[in-house]
Structures are given as structure tokens and as C-alpha cells.
């Protein structure tokens, strides 16, 4: 069952969303060659706690960290580590926060130093694919309309959409119904309603869409070893334009 968020719920989620957005801005300001993803994770956790919130990911299904730090061919769910970031890599950071009983969740992909034009284009297309999908995120539209828009935009630029991972509903729980796919057909899927809260998160590969789970049981990697990018926001469906809580 998909929960409908009322104005009070949305106000609480907006508070969580603001914390997530600020945490990602802090991460962006800290990223440089020679810093470790564990350092970034620790600072993100400190920031979230300082705002009176708790990290949504920590201890979720046994996950041990406050964030996911995914480098180059890691699509999502990468563990923070003490390995130092290197020039030319890209880093996807996924962060969630819970406050007043509600979650918000967002992700961005950042450049480490100077990156190739190809990697920058991957980041840009991934981000824009979110906004292409968002055009179809309104009451009465179907989930498939949004999924089709994301997939069409990505593939028209020569990249591929990850199909074994998807977005999700969000609210009192980090993951709620419905699943929010990034590929599909128009006029399919459930109809969106005013008050739905969705974490919309295109994951886009430079090469083929196939992925696998690493030996640690968490990190999702591209099968061909090529880079992947991730862009996510928590969004509220309304009768008019959707509300983005994490920007």
C-alpha cells in the first residue's frame, strides 16, 4: 500500500530533505585528490547528527555506514574506505537522514580533480535524466511515463540505464512502495496521486546496463568495468509541479 503524505508529514520530510541537501553540499566542498571516502563519510555523519537527525543508512539491514560512497564502476552501495581518491575518478555519494519520524534520501556524482569529457558528460546526462523524468511526475500520470522519459533521454545520449536497481517510495520508512523504475513504457504502472513521496534516482552506465554485486554483498558494480553515475532526490507528487525536498 502506498502512503499519502499530508501537509504536516511533508513539512517534516522537508526538514530531513534540507539536512540531506546541506550534507551533500558539504561533501562537494570537501572532495579533492587525496581525501578518503571514510573521511567524507565521517564528516557527513557528524553533520547529520549535529542537526538533530540520524543517518538513515547506518544499521539499515546491517549496513555499517552513514553514507554510500561509490567510485567509478561502483553504481551504488559502495562502502566508505581509507583508500585515497585519485585524480580523474568520479564519486557518487548517497545520503539519507531521518528527523521527526521521516526520512529523506538523495545522491549526487562528483568529479575528483579533473575528469575526462566522457565522464563529465555521463554525470550531466544522469542529472538531466532526473529532470526529464520529473516532467512526468504529476498527479494522474503513470510511473511508466516517468520511467520512459528517463530511459529515452539516457539512451538517446548513448548511455544505458541500470535495470536491476531502482528508486522507491519514502516516508516513515526509508524504503516504501512503490518501486520507481528508470526504464519502461508510457501508460504503464500505477497512477501517481497527490501526496505520494518518491525517491527518484537514475543510475546510468557509460557502457552496458548489466551489473553485479561485489563480494562484500553490497557494492553494485558495472559488469564491463566502465563508470556509472547516480543522481537522486526525494520528491512529493502534487496536483501541479512536483516538490523537490532535497535541493
mmCIF file of C-alpha atoms in Angstrom:
data_model
loop_
_atom_site.group_PDB
_atom_site.id
_atom_site.type_symbol
_atom_site.label_atom_id
_atom_site.label_comp_id
_atom_site.label_asym_id
_atom_site.label_seq_id
_atom_site.Cartn_x
_atom_site.Cartn_y
_atom_site.Cartn_z
ATOM 1 C CA UNK A 1 0.000 0.000 0.000
ATOM 2 C CA UNK A 2 1.313 3.442 -0.944
ATOM 3 C CA UNK A 3 1.034 6.024 1.813
ATOM 4 C CA UNK A 4 -0.259 9.538 1.186
ATOM 5 C CA UNK A 5 1.679 12.291 2.941
ATOM 6 C CA UNK A 6 -0.292 15.184 4.408
ATOM 7 C CA UNK A 7 0.999 18.737 4.847
ATOM 8 C CA UNK A 8 2.447 18.020 8.296
ATOM 9 C CA UNK A 9 4.236 14.926 7.013
ATOM 10 C CA UNK A 10 5.666 16.872 4.088
ATOM 11 C CA UNK A 11 6.873 19.620 6.402
ATOM 12 C CA UNK A 12 8.793 17.031 8.438
ATOM 13 C CA UNK A 13 10.198 15.409 5.306
ATOM 14 C CA UNK A 14 11.277 18.832 4.063
ATOM 15 C CA UNK A 15 13.326 19.232 7.250
ATOM 16 C CA UNK A 16 15.027 15.907 6.570
ATOM 17 C CA UNK A 17 15.493 16.901 2.935
ATOM 18 C CA UNK A 18 17.199 20.141 3.875
ATOM 19 C CA UNK A 19 19.667 18.269 6.072
ATOM 20 C CA UNK A 20 20.463 15.812 3.270
ATOM 21 C CA UNK A 21 20.929 18.646 0.770
ATOM 22 C CA UNK A 22 23.269 20.509 3.115
ATOM 23 C CA UNK A 23 25.246 17.340 3.815
ATOM 24 C CA UNK A 24 25.776 16.785 0.086
ATOM 25 C CA UNK A 25 26.933 20.384 -0.345
ATOM 26 C CA UNK A 26 29.407 19.825 2.485
ATOM 27 C CA UNK A 27 30.680 16.681 0.757
ATOM 28 C CA UNK A 28 31.098 18.560 -2.526
ATOM 29 C CA UNK A 29 33.190 21.231 -0.791
ATOM 30 C CA UNK A 30 35.482 18.594 0.738
ATOM 31 C CA UNK A 31 36.123 16.376 -2.277
ATOM 32 C CA UNK A 32 39.696 16.565 -3.513
ATOM 33 C CA UNK A 33 42.503 14.319 -4.636
ATOM 34 C CA UNK A 34 43.998 12.539 -1.618
ATOM 35 C CA UNK A 35 40.966 12.523 0.684
ATOM 36 C CA UNK A 36 39.438 9.193 1.649
ATOM 37 C CA UNK A 37 35.773 8.305 1.352
ATOM 38 C CA UNK A 38 35.863 7.288 5.029
ATOM 39 C CA UNK A 39 36.810 10.854 5.944
ATOM 40 C CA UNK A 40 33.881 12.115 3.893
ATOM 41 C CA UNK A 41 31.528 9.592 5.474
ATOM 42 C CA UNK A 42 32.590 10.546 8.985
ATOM 43 C CA UNK A 43 32.025 14.245 8.297
ATOM 44 C CA UNK A 44 28.619 13.545 6.763
ATOM 45 C CA UNK A 45 27.600 11.575 9.840
ATOM 46 C CA UNK A 46 28.797 14.315 12.188
ATOM 47 C CA UNK A 47 26.851 16.902 10.213
ATOM 48 C CA UNK A 48 23.611 14.898 10.208
ATOM 49 C CA UNK A 49 23.853 14.259 13.946
ATOM 50 C CA UNK A 50 24.621 17.932 14.590
ATOM 51 C CA UNK A 51 21.254 18.807 13.046
ATOM 52 C CA UNK A 52 19.381 16.540 15.441
ATOM 53 C CA UNK A 53 18.783 13.885 12.796
ATOM 54 C CA UNK A 54 20.073 10.347 12.431
ATOM 55 C CA UNK A 55 21.716 8.814 9.336
ATOM 56 C CA UNK A 56 19.052 6.740 7.578
ATOM 57 C CA UNK A 57 21.509 4.224 6.162
ATOM 58 C CA UNK A 58 23.504 3.359 9.275
ATOM 59 C CA UNK A 59 22.437 -0.056 10.610
ATOM 60 C CA UNK A 60 19.816 -0.368 7.845
ATOM 61 C CA UNK A 61 19.687 -4.108 7.066
ATOM 62 C CA UNK A 62 23.140 -4.383 8.611
ATOM 63 C CA UNK A 63 24.779 -1.560 6.640
ATOM 64 C CA UNK A 64 27.517 -0.068 8.826
ATOM 65 C CA UNK A 65 27.958 3.458 7.469
ATOM 66 C CA UNK A 66 26.118 6.768 7.301
ATOM 67 C CA UNK A 67 26.570 7.073 3.538
ATOM 68 C CA UNK A 68 27.248 5.118 0.390
ATOM 69 C CA UNK A 69 30.463 6.127 -1.395
ATOM 70 C CA UNK A 70 30.686 4.639 -4.884
ATOM 71 C CA UNK A 71 33.786 5.252 -7.020
ATOM 72 C CA UNK A 72 33.908 4.911 -10.831
ATOM 73 C CA UNK A 73 32.485 1.464 -11.747
ATOM 74 C CA UNK A 74 30.586 1.125 -8.446
ATOM 75 C CA UNK A 75 26.991 2.045 -9.261
ATOM 76 C CA UNK A 76 25.606 2.237 -5.715
ATOM 77 C CA UNK A 77 26.121 0.910 -2.167
ATOM 78 C CA UNK A 78 29.888 1.337 -2.105
ATOM 79 C CA UNK A 79 31.475 1.138 1.348
ATOM 80 C CA UNK A 80 33.480 4.146 2.559
ATOM 81 C CA UNK A 81 37.138 3.168 2.900
ATOM 82 C CA UNK A 82 40.567 4.543 3.728
ATOM 83 C CA UNK A 83 41.701 4.385 0.097
ATOM 84 C CA UNK A 84 42.563 7.885 -1.106
ATOM 85 C CA UNK A 85 40.639 9.368 -4.024
ATOM 86 C CA UNK A 86 42.636 9.826 -7.205
ATOM 87 C CA UNK A 87 42.658 12.425 -9.966
ATOM 88 C CA UNK A 88 40.124 11.654 -12.687
ATOM 89 C CA UNK A 89 37.805 9.455 -10.645
ATOM 90 C CA UNK A 90 34.118 10.125 -10.134
ATOM 91 C CA UNK A 91 32.431 9.629 -6.782
ATOM 92 C CA UNK A 92 28.735 9.002 -6.228
ATOM 93 C CA UNK A 93 27.585 9.907 -2.719
ATOM 94 C CA UNK A 94 24.207 8.713 -1.444
ATOM 95 C CA UNK A 95 22.954 10.092 1.891
ATOM 96 C CA UNK A 96 19.756 9.736 3.916
ATOM 97 C CA UNK A 97 18.597 11.451 7.102
ATOM 98 C CA UNK A 98 15.689 10.872 9.470
ATOM 99 C CA UNK A 99 14.182 13.531 11.708
ATOM 100 C CA UNK A 100 10.762 13.904 13.338
ATOM 101 C CA UNK A 101 9.988 10.357 12.247
ATOM 102 C CA UNK A 102 10.515 10.869 8.497
ATOM 103 C CA UNK A 103 13.303 10.162 6.017
ATOM 104 C CA UNK A 104 14.741 11.952 3.004
ATOM 105 C CA UNK A 105 17.260 10.484 0.572
ATOM 106 C CA UNK A 106 19.417 11.968 -2.202
ATOM 107 C CA UNK A 107 22.534 11.263 -4.238
ATOM 108 C CA UNK A 108 24.981 13.133 -6.447
ATOM 109 C CA UNK A 109 28.005 12.192 -8.544
ATOM 110 C CA UNK A 110 31.062 14.426 -8.217
ATOM 111 C CA UNK A 111 34.343 14.811 -10.093
ATOM 112 C CA UNK A 112 37.614 14.204 -8.287
ATOM 113 C CA UNK A 113 40.001 16.783 -9.706
ATOM 114 C CA UNK A 114 39.996 16.970 -13.492
ATOM 115 C CA UNK A 115 37.963 14.255 -15.178
ATOM 116 C CA UNK A 116 37.554 13.191 -18.798
ATOM 117 C CA UNK A 117 34.933 14.816 -21.008
ATOM 118 C CA UNK A 118 33.249 11.429 -21.279
ATOM 119 C CA UNK A 119 32.854 11.135 -17.511
ATOM 120 C CA UNK A 120 31.593 14.709 -17.239
ATOM 121 C CA UNK A 121 29.034 14.024 -19.952
ATOM 122 C CA UNK A 122 27.925 10.905 -18.054
ATOM 123 C CA UNK A 123 27.386 12.983 -14.899
ATOM 124 C CA UNK A 124 25.498 15.677 -16.814
ATOM 125 C CA UNK A 125 23.223 13.270 -18.682
ATOM 126 C CA UNK A 126 22.432 11.366 -15.487
ATOM 127 C CA UNK A 127 21.425 14.560 -13.707
ATOM 128 C CA UNK A 128 19.336 15.829 -16.608
ATOM 129 C CA UNK A 129 17.598 12.452 -16.972
ATOM 130 C CA UNK A 130 16.171 13.003 -13.492
ATOM 131 C CA UNK A 131 14.674 16.309 -14.585
ATOM 132 C CA UNK A 132 13.345 14.776 -17.802
ATOM 133 C CA UNK A 133 11.546 12.177 -15.692
ATOM 134 C CA UNK A 134 10.339 14.849 -13.299
ATOM 135 C CA UNK A 135 8.343 16.467 -16.118
ATOM 136 C CA UNK A 136 6.084 13.391 -15.966
ATOM 137 C CA UNK A 137 5.835 13.363 -12.163
ATOM 138 C CA UNK A 138 2.349 14.742 -11.547
ATOM 139 C CA UNK A 139 -1.000 13.583 -10.289
ATOM 140 C CA UNK A 140 -2.739 11.359 -12.814
ATOM 141 C CA UNK A 141 0.413 10.410 -14.716
ATOM 142 C CA UNK A 142 1.681 6.849 -14.562
ATOM 143 C CA UNK A 143 5.000 5.661 -13.211
ATOM 144 C CA UNK A 144 5.822 4.262 -16.635
ATOM 145 C CA UNK A 145 5.624 7.747 -18.146
ATOM 146 C CA UNK A 146 8.420 8.928 -15.877
ATOM 147 C CA UNK A 147 10.457 5.761 -16.398
ATOM 148 C CA UNK A 148 10.141 6.037 -20.181
ATOM 149 C CA UNK A 149 11.259 9.684 -20.144
ATOM 150 C CA UNK A 150 14.380 8.829 -18.118
ATOM 151 C CA UNK A 151 15.305 5.846 -20.271
ATOM 152 C CA UNK A 152 14.670 7.649 -23.560
ATOM 153 C CA UNK A 153 16.844 10.605 -22.570
ATOM 154 C CA UNK A 154 19.704 8.413 -21.329
ATOM 155 C CA UNK A 155 19.740 6.094 -24.324
ATOM 156 C CA UNK A 156 19.437 8.975 -26.788
ATOM 157 C CA UNK A 157 22.814 10.130 -25.465
ATOM 158 C CA UNK A 158 24.442 6.722 -25.888
ATOM 159 C CA UNK A 159 24.405 5.590 -22.263
ATOM 160 C CA UNK A 160 22.429 2.844 -20.521
ATOM 161 C CA UNK A 161 20.063 2.710 -17.554
ATOM 162 C CA UNK A 162 20.718 0.238 -14.747
ATOM 163 C CA UNK A 163 17.696 -2.069 -14.596
ATOM 164 C CA UNK A 164 18.280 -4.222 -11.541
ATOM 165 C CA UNK A 165 18.232 -1.231 -9.171
ATOM 166 C CA UNK A 166 15.521 1.392 -8.824
ATOM 167 C CA UNK A 167 14.060 4.243 -6.817
ATOM 168 C CA UNK A 168 11.362 3.857 -4.182
ATOM 169 C CA UNK A 169 8.664 5.384 -2.092
ATOM 170 C CA UNK A 170 9.856 7.060 1.091
ATOM 171 C CA UNK A 171 8.432 8.481 4.315
ATOM 172 C CA UNK A 172 8.303 6.958 7.782
ATOM 173 C CA UNK A 173 10.334 4.126 6.278
ATOM 174 C CA UNK A 174 13.416 4.619 4.137
ATOM 175 C CA UNK A 175 12.049 2.256 1.501
ATOM 176 C CA UNK A 176 8.323 2.165 0.888
ATOM 177 C CA UNK A 177 6.093 1.274 -2.046
ATOM 178 C CA UNK A 178 6.148 1.825 -4.957
ATOM 179 C CA UNK A 179 9.274 0.767 -6.795
ATOM 180 C CA UNK A 180 10.327 3.608 -9.094
ATOM 181 C CA UNK A 181 11.955 2.163 -12.205
ATOM 182 C CA UNK A 182 14.187 4.145 -14.532
ATOM 183 C CA UNK A 183 13.092 2.267 -17.649
ATOM 184 C CA UNK A 184 9.697 1.312 -19.017
ATOM 185 C CA UNK A 185 6.806 2.131 -21.295
ATOM 186 C CA UNK A 186 4.374 5.029 -21.377
ATOM 187 C CA UNK A 187 0.886 4.484 -19.963
ATOM 188 C CA UNK A 188 2.008 1.649 -17.697
ATOM 189 C CA UNK A 189 2.353 1.343 -13.934
ATOM 190 C CA UNK A 190 0.339 2.880 -11.132
ATOM 191 C CA UNK A 191 -1.236 6.313 -11.379
ATOM 192 C CA UNK A 192 0.510 8.952 -9.283
ATOM 193 C CA UNK A 193 -1.517 10.701 -6.588
ATOM 194 C CA UNK A 194 -1.178 13.969 -4.721
ATOM 195 C CA UNK A 195 0.881 13.302 -1.585
ATOM 196 C CA UNK A 196 2.984 10.424 -2.884
ATOM 197 C CA UNK A 197 6.626 10.729 -1.773
ATOM 198 C CA UNK A 198 9.167 9.230 -4.161
ATOM 199 C CA UNK A 199 12.935 8.850 -4.186
ATOM 200 C CA UNK A 200 13.644 9.143 -7.907
ATOM 201 C CA UNK A 201 17.185 8.038 -8.727
ATOM 202 C CA UNK A 202 18.505 7.369 -12.213
ATOM 203 C CA UNK A 203 21.627 5.194 -12.215
ATOM 204 C CA UNK A 204 23.349 5.442 -15.574
ATOM 205 C CA UNK A 205 26.256 3.462 -17.013
ATOM 206 C CA UNK A 206 28.812 4.615 -19.547
ATOM 207 C CA UNK A 207 28.711 1.157 -21.114
ATOM 208 C CA UNK A 208 26.185 -1.669 -20.906
ATOM 209 C CA UNK A 209 23.417 -1.793 -18.284
ATOM 210 C CA UNK A 210 24.456 -5.111 -16.716
ATOM 211 C CA UNK A 211 25.720 -5.019 -13.118
ATOM 212 C CA UNK A 212 26.750 -7.458 -10.403
ATOM 213 C CA UNK A 213 27.050 -7.437 -6.603
ATOM 214 C CA UNK A 214 30.580 -7.402 -5.223
ATOM 215 C CA UNK A 215 31.944 -9.987 -2.797
ATOM 216 C CA UNK A 216 31.081 -7.712 0.151
ATOM 217 C CA UNK A 217 27.394 -8.318 -0.598
ATOM 218 C CA UNK A 218 26.632 -4.619 -1.019
ATOM 219 C CA UNK A 219 28.556 -2.758 -3.732
ATOM 220 C CA UNK A 220 26.824 -2.902 -7.110
ATOM 221 C CA UNK A 221 29.356 -2.705 -9.960
ATOM 222 C CA UNK A 222 29.141 -2.482 -13.738
ATOM 223 C CA UNK A 223 29.921 -5.801 -15.410
ATOM 224 C CA UNK A 224 32.061 -4.162 -18.079
ATOM 225 C CA UNK A 225 34.062 -2.158 -15.518
ATOM 226 C CA UNK A 226 33.096 1.194 -17.035
ATOM 227 C CA UNK A 227 31.998 4.139 -14.856
ATOM 228 C CA UNK A 228 28.487 4.772 -13.587
ATOM 229 C CA UNK A 229 26.769 7.905 -12.272
ATOM 230 C CA UNK A 230 23.864 8.437 -9.859
ATOM 231 C CA UNK A 231 21.500 11.347 -9.264
ATOM 232 C CA UNK A 232 18.635 11.226 -6.750
ATOM 233 C CA UNK A 233 16.157 13.480 -4.991
ATOM 234 C CA UNK A 234 13.188 12.995 -2.682
ATOM 235 C CA UNK A 235 10.107 14.355 -4.416
ATOM 236 C CA UNK A 236 6.477 14.993 -3.448
ATOM 237 C CA UNK A 237 3.793 14.499 -6.108
ATOM 238 C CA UNK A 238 1.231 17.298 -6.230
ATOM 239 C CA UNK A 239 -1.644 18.335 -8.482
ATOM 240 C CA UNK A 240 0.742 20.766 -10.146
ATOM 241 C CA UNK A 241 4.553 20.809 -10.238
ATOM 242 C CA UNK A 242 6.319 18.269 -8.013
ATOM 243 C CA UNK A 243 8.123 19.485 -4.902
ATOM 244 C CA UNK A 244 11.799 18.533 -4.601
ATOM 245 C CA UNK A 245 12.725 18.266 -0.928
ATOM 246 C CA UNK A 246 16.459 17.668 -1.322
ATOM 247 C CA UNK A 247 17.536 20.693 -3.382
#
